[in-house]
PDB file of C-alpha atoms in Angstrom:
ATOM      1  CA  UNK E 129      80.612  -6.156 -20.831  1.00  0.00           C
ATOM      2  CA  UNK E 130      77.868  -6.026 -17.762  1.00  0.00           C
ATOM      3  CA  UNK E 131      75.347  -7.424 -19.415  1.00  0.00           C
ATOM      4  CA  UNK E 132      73.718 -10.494 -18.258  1.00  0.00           C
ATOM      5  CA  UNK E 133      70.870 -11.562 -20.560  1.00  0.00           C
ATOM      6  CA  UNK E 134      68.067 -13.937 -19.365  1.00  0.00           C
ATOM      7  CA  UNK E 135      65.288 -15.790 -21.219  1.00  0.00           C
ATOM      8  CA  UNK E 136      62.536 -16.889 -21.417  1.00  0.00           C
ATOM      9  CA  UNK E 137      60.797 -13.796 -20.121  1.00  0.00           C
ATOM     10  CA  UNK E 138      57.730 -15.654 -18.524  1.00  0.00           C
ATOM     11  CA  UNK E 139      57.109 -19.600 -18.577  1.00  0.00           C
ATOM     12  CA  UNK E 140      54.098 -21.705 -17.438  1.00  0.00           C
ATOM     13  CA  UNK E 141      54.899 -25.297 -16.674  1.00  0.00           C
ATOM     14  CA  UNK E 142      52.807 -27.551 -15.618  1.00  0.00           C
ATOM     15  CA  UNK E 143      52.726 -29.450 -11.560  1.00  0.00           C
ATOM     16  CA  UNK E 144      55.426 -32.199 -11.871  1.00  0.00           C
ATOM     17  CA  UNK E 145      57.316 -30.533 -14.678  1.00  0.00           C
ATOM     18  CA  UNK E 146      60.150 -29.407 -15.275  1.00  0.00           C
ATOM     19  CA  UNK E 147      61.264 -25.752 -15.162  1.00  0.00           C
ATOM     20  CA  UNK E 148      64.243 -24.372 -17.457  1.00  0.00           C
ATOM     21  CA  UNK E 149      65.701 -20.737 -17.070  1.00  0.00           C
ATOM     22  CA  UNK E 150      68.432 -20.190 -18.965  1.00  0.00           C
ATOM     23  CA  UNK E 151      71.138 -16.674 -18.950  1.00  0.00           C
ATOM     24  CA  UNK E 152      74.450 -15.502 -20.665  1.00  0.00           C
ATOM     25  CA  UNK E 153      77.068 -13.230 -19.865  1.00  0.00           C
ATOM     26  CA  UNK E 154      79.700 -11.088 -21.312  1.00  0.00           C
ATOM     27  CA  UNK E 155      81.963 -10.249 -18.503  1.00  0.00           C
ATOM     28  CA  UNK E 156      84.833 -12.548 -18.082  1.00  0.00           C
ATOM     29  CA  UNK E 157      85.607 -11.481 -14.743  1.00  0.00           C
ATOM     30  CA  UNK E 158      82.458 -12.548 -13.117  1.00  0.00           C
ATOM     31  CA  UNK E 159      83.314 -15.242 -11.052  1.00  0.00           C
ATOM     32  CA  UNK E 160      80.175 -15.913  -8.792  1.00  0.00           C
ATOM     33  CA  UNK E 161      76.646 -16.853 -10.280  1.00  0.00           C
ATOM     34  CA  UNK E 162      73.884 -16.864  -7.901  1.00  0.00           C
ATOM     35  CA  UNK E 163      70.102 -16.999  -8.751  1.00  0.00           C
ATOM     36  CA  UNK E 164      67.170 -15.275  -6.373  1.00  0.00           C
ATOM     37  CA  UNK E 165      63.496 -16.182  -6.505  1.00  0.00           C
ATOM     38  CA  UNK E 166      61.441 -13.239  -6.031  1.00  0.00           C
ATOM     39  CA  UNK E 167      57.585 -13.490  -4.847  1.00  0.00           C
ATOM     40  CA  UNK E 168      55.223 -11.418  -4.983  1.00  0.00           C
ATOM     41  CA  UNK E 169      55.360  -8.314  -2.417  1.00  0.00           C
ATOM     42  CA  UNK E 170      58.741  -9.803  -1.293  1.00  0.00           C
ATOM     43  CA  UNK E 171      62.534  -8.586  -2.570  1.00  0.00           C
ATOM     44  CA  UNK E 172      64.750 -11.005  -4.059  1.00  0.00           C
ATOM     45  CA  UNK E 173      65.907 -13.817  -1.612  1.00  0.00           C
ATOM     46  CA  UNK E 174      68.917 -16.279  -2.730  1.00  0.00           C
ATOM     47  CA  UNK E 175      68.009 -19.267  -4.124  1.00  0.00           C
ATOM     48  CA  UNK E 176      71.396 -21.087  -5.451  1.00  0.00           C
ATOM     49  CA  UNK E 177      74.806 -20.022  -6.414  1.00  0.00           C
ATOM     50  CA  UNK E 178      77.651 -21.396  -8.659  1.00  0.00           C
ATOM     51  CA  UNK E 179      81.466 -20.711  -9.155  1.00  0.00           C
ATOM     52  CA  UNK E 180      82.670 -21.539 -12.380  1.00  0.00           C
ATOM     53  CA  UNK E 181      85.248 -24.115 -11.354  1.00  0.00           C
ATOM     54  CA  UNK E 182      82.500 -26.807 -11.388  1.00  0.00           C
ATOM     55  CA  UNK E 183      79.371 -27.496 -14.219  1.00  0.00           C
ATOM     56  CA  UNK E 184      76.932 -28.447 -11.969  1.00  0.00           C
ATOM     57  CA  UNK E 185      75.463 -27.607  -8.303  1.00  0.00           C
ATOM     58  CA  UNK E 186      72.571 -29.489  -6.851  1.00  0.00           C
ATOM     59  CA  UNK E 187      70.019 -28.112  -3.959  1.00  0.00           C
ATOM     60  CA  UNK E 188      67.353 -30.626  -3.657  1.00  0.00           C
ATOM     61  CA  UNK E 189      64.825 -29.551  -6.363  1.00  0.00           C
ATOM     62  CA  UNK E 190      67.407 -26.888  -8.108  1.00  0.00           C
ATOM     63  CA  UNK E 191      70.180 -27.345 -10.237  1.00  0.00           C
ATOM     64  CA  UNK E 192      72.570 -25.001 -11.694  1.00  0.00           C
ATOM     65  CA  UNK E 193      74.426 -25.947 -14.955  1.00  0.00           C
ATOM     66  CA  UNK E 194      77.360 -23.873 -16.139  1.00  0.00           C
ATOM     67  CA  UNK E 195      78.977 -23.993 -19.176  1.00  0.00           C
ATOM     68  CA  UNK E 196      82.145 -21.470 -18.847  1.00  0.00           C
ATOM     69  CA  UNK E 197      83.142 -21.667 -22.585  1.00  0.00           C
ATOM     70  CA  UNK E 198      79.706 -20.717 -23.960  1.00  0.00           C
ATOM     71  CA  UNK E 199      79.357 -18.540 -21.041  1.00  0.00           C
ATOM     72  CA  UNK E 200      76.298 -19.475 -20.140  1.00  0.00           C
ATOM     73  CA  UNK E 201      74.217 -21.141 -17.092  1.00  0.00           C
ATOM     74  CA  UNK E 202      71.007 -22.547 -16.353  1.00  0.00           C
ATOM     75  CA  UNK E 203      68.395 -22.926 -13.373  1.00  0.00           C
ATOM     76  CA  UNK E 204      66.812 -26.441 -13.391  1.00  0.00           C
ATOM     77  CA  UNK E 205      63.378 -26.745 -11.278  1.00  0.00           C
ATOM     78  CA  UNK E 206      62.603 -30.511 -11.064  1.00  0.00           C
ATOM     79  CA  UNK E 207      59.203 -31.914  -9.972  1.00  0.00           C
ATOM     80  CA  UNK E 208      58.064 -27.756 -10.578  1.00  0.00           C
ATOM     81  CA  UNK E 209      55.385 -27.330  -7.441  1.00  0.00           C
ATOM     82  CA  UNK E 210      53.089 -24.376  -7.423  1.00  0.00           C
ATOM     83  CA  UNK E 211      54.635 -23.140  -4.470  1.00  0.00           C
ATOM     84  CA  UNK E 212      57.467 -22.331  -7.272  1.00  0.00           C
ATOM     85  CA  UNK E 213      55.278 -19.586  -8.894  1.00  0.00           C
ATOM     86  CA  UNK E 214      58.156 -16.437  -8.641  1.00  0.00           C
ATOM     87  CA  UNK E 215      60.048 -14.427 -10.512  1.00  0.00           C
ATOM     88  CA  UNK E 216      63.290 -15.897 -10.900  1.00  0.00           C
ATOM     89  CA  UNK E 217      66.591 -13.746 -11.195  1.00  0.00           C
ATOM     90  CA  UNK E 218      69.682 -14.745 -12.477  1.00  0.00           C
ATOM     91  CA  UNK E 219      73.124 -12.632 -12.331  1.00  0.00           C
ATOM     92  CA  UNK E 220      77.043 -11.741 -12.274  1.00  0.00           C
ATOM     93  CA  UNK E 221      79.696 -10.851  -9.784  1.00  0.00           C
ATOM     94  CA  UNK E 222      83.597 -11.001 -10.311  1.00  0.00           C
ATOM     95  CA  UNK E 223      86.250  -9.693  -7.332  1.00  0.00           C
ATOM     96  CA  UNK E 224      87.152  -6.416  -7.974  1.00  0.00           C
ATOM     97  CA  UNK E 225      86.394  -3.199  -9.717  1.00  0.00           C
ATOM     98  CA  UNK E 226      83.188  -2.433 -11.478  1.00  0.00           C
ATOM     99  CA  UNK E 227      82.621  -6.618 -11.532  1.00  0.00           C
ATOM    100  CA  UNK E 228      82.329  -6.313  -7.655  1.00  0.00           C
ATOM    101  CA  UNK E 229      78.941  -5.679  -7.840  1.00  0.00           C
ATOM    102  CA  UNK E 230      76.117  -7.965  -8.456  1.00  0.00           C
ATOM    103  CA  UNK E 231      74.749  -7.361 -12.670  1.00  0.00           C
ATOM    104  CA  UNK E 232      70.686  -9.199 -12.653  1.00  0.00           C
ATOM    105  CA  UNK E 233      69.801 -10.572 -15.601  1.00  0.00           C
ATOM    106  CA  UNK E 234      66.003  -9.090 -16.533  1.00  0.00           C
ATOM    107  CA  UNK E 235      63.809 -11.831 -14.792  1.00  0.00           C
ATOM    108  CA  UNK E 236      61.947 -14.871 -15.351  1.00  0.00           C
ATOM    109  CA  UNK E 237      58.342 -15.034 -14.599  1.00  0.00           C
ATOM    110  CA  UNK E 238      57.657 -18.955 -13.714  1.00  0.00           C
ATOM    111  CA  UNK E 239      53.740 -20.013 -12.739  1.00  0.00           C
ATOM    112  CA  UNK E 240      53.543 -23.462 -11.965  1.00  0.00           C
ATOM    113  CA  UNK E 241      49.971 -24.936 -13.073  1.00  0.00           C
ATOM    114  CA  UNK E 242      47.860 -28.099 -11.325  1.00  0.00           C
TER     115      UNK E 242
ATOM    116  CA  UNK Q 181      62.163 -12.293   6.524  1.00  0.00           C
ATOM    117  CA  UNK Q 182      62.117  -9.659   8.906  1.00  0.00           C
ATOM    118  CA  UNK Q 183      65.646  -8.975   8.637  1.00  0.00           C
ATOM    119  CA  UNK Q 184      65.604  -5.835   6.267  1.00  0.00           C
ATOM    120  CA  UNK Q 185      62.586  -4.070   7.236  1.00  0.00           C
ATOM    121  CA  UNK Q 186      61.475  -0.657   4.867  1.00  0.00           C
ATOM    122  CA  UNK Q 187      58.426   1.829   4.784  1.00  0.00           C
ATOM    123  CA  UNK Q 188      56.732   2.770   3.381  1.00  0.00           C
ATOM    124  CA  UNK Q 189      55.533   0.188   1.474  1.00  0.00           C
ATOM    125  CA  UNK Q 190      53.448   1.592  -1.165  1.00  0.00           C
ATOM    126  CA  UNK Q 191      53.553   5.676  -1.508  1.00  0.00           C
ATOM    127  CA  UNK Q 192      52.086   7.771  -4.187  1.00  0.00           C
ATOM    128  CA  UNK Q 193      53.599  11.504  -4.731  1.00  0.00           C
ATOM    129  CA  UNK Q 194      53.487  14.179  -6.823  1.00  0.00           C
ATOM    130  CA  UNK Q 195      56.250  15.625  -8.831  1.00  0.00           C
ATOM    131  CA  UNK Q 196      56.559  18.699  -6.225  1.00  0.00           C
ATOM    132  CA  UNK Q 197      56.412  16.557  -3.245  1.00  0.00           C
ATOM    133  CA  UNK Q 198      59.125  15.528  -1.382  1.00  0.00           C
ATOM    134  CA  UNK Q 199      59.247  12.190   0.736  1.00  0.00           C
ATOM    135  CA  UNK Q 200      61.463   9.409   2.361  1.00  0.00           C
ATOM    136  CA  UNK Q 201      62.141   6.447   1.884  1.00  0.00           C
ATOM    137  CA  UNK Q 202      63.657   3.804   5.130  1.00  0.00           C
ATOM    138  CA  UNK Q 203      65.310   0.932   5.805  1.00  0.00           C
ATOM    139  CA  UNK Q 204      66.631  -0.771   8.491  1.00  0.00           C
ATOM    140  CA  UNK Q 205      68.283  -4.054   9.201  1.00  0.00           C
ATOM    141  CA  UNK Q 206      68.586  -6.131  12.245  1.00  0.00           C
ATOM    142  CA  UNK Q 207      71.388  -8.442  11.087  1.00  0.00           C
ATOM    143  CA  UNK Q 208      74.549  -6.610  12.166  1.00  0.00           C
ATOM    144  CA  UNK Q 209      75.955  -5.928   8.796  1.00  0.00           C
ATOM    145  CA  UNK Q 210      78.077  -2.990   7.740  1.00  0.00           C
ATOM    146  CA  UNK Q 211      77.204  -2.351   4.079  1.00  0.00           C
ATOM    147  CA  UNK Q 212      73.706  -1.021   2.851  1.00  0.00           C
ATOM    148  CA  UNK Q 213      71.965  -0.492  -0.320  1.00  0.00           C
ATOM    149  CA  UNK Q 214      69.510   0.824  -2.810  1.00  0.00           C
ATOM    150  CA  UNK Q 215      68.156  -0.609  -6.061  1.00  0.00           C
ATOM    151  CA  UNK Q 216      65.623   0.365  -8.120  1.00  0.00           C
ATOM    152  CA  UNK Q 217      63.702  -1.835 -10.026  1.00  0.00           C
ATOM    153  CA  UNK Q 218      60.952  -1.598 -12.786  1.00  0.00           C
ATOM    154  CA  UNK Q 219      59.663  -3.762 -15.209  1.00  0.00           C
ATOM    155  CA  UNK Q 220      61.430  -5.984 -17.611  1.00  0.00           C
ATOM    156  CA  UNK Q 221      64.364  -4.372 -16.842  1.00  0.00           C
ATOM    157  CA  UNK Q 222      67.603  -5.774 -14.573  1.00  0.00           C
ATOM    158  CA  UNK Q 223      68.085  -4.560 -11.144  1.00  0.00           C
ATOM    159  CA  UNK Q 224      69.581  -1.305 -11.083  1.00  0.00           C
ATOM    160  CA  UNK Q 225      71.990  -0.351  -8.441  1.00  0.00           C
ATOM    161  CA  UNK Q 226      72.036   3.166  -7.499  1.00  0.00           C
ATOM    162  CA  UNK Q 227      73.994   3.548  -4.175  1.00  0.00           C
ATOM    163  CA  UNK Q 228      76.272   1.583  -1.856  1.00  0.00           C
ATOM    164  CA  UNK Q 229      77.163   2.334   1.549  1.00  0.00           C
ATOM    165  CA  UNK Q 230      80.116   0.625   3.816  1.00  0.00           C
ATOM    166  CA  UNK Q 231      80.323   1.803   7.274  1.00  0.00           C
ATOM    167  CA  UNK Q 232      78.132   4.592   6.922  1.00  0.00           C
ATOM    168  CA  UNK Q 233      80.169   5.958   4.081  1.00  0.00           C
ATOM    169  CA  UNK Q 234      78.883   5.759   0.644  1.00  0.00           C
ATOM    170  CA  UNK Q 235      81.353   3.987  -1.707  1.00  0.00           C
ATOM    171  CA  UNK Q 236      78.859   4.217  -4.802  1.00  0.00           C
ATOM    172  CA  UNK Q 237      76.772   6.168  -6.843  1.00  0.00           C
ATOM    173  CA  UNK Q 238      75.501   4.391 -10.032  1.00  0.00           C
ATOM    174  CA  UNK Q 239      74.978   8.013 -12.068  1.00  0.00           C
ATOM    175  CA  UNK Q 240      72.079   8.218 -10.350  1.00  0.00           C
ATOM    176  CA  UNK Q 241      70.242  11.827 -10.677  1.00  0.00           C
ATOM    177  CA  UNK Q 242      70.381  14.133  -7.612  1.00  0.00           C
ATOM    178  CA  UNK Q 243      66.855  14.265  -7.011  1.00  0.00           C
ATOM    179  CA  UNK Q 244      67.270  10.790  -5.250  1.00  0.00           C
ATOM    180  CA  UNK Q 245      69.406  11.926  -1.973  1.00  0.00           C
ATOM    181  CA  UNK Q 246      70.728   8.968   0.144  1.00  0.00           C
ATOM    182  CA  UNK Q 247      71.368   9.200   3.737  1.00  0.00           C
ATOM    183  CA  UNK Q 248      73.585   6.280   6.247  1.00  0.00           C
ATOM    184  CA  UNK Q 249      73.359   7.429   9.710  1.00  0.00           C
ATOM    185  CA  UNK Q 250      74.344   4.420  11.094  1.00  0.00           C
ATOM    186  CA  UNK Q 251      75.353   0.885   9.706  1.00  0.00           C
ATOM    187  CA  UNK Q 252      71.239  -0.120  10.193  1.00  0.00           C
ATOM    188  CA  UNK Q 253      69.479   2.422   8.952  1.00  0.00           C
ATOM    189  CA  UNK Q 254      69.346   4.191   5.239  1.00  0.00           C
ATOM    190  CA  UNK Q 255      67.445   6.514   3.704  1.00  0.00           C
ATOM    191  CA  UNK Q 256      66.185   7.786   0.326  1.00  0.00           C
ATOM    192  CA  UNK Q 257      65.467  11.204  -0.143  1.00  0.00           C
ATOM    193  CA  UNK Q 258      63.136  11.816  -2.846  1.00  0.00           C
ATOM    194  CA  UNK Q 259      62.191  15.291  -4.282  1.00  0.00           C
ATOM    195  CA  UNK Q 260      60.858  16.663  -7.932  1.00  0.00           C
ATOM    196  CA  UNK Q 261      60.802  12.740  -9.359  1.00  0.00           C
ATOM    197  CA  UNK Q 262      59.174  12.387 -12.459  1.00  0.00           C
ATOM    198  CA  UNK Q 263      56.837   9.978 -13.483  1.00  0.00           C
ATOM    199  CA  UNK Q 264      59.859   7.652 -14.795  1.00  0.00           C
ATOM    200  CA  UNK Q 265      60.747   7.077 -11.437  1.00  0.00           C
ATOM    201  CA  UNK Q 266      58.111   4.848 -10.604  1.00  0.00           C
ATOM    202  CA  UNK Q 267      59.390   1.781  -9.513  1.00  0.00           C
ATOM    203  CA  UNK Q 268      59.945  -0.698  -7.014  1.00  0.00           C
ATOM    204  CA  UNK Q 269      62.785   0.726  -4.376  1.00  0.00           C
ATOM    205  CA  UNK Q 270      64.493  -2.371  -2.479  1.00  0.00           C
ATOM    206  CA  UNK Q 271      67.175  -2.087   0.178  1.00  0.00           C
ATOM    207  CA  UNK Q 272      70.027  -4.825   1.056  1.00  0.00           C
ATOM    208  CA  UNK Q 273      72.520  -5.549   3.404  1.00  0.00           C
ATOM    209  CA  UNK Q 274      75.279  -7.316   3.676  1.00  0.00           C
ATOM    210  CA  UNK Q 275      78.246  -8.243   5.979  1.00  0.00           C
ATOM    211  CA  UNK Q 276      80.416  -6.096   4.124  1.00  0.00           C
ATOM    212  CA  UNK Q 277      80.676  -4.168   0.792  1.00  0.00           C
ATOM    213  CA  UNK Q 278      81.958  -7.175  -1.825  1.00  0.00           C
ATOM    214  CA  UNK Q 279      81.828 -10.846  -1.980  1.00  0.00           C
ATOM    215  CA  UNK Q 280      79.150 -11.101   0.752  1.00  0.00           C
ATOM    216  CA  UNK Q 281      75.660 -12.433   0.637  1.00  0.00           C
ATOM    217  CA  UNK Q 282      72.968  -9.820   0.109  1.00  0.00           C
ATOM    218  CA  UNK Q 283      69.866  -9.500   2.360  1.00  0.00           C
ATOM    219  CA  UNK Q 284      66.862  -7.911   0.982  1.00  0.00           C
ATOM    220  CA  UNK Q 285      64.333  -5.826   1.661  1.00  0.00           C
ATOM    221  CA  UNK Q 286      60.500  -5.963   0.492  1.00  0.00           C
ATOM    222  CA  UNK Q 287      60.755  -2.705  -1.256  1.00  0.00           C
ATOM    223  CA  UNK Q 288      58.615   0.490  -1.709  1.00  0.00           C
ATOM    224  CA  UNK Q 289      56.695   0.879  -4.036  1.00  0.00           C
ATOM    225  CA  UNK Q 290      56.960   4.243  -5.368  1.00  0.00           C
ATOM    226  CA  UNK Q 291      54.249   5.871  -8.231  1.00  0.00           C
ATOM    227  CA  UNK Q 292      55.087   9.326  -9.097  1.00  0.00           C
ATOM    228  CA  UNK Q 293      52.248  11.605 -10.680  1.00  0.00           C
TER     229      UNK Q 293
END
């Protein structure tokens, strides 16, 4: 019921491209989706986050899409830069109880080529 | 960037040894705490603290002691690890302990021998 489950693992996209992350959940409670990019030598910082009463949230080149019946939501990287090259977390947080507390999904390693 | 500060960052220790970890943050907030996290796997969290009083402990095994002195500074007590303990140990804050943004740390990273 905690799990959140995150793929692809690593991806290389190429300068200009576009990058697609893409996790799932199980608990019906979370009710706050955030993602953190990680770099290297640095903890997680917050990137974007989404509540589930709206499909889509735009920061300049990232985009969240949320589907609540499939349970599922995606990180979109437009225009992917080098300076993208991070780990990329996704996760899961409801209001109360055990779902109070954030659940990461396992990581996405993104390296942005030239 | 320099809001969650923690040392060390890199320490190597035997299984006999015992060490601490810190952290401290300079952003006024009144909940604290500590992941661990390794490889491939999810971030795991292994203790909470609100007001200096710990409000959660993820099953985590008593050779990992955690200390709140003060709503700034926490600790991680560390004595007879084993090897499987290596990992990257991060520290967050936040303005309190639920719905609240969390701050972290750049972690320790922490190879047992």
């Amino acid at each position: 019921q905690q799990q959140v489950k995150q793929s692809p693992q690593s991806l290389i996209v190429q300068k200009g491209g576009i990058s697609i992350i893409n996790c799932a959940y199980e608990n019906t409670a979370f009710d706050y989706f955030p993602w953190y990019q990680q770099f290297p030598g640095k903890g997680p910082a917050l990137l974007i986050a989404i509540r589930p009463d709206v499909s889509e949230k735009k920061e300049g080149r990232f985009t969240i899409s949320f589907n609540k019946s499939a349970k599922q939501f995606s990180l979109h990287i437009m225009d992917s830069q080098p300076g993208d090259s991070a780990t990329y977390f996704c996760a899961g947080r409801g209001n109360a109880g055990t779902a109070s507390k954030l659940t990461f999904g396992t990581g996405t390693r993104l390296q942005v080529t030239l | 960037e320099t809001g969650v500060t923690q040392t060390p960052r890199h320490l190597v220790m035997g299984m006999t040894n015992k060490k601490s970890l810190k952290c401290e943050q300079h952003l006024g907030h009144n909940a604290m705490y500590w992941y661990k996290q390794s490889a491939k796997k999810p971030l795991e969290l292994m203790f909470v603290y609100n007001f200096k009083e710990q409000t959660e402990n993820n099953s985590v095994p008593s050779r990992f002691s955690p200390e709140c002195p003060n709503s700034s500074h926490l600790f991680l007590h560390l004595h007879t690890l084993q090897p499987e303990d290596s990992a990257l140990y991060l520290c967050a804050s936040s303005q309190g302990d639920g719905n609240y943004e969390q701050y972290f740390g750049p972690g320790t990273r922490l190879t047992v021998t």
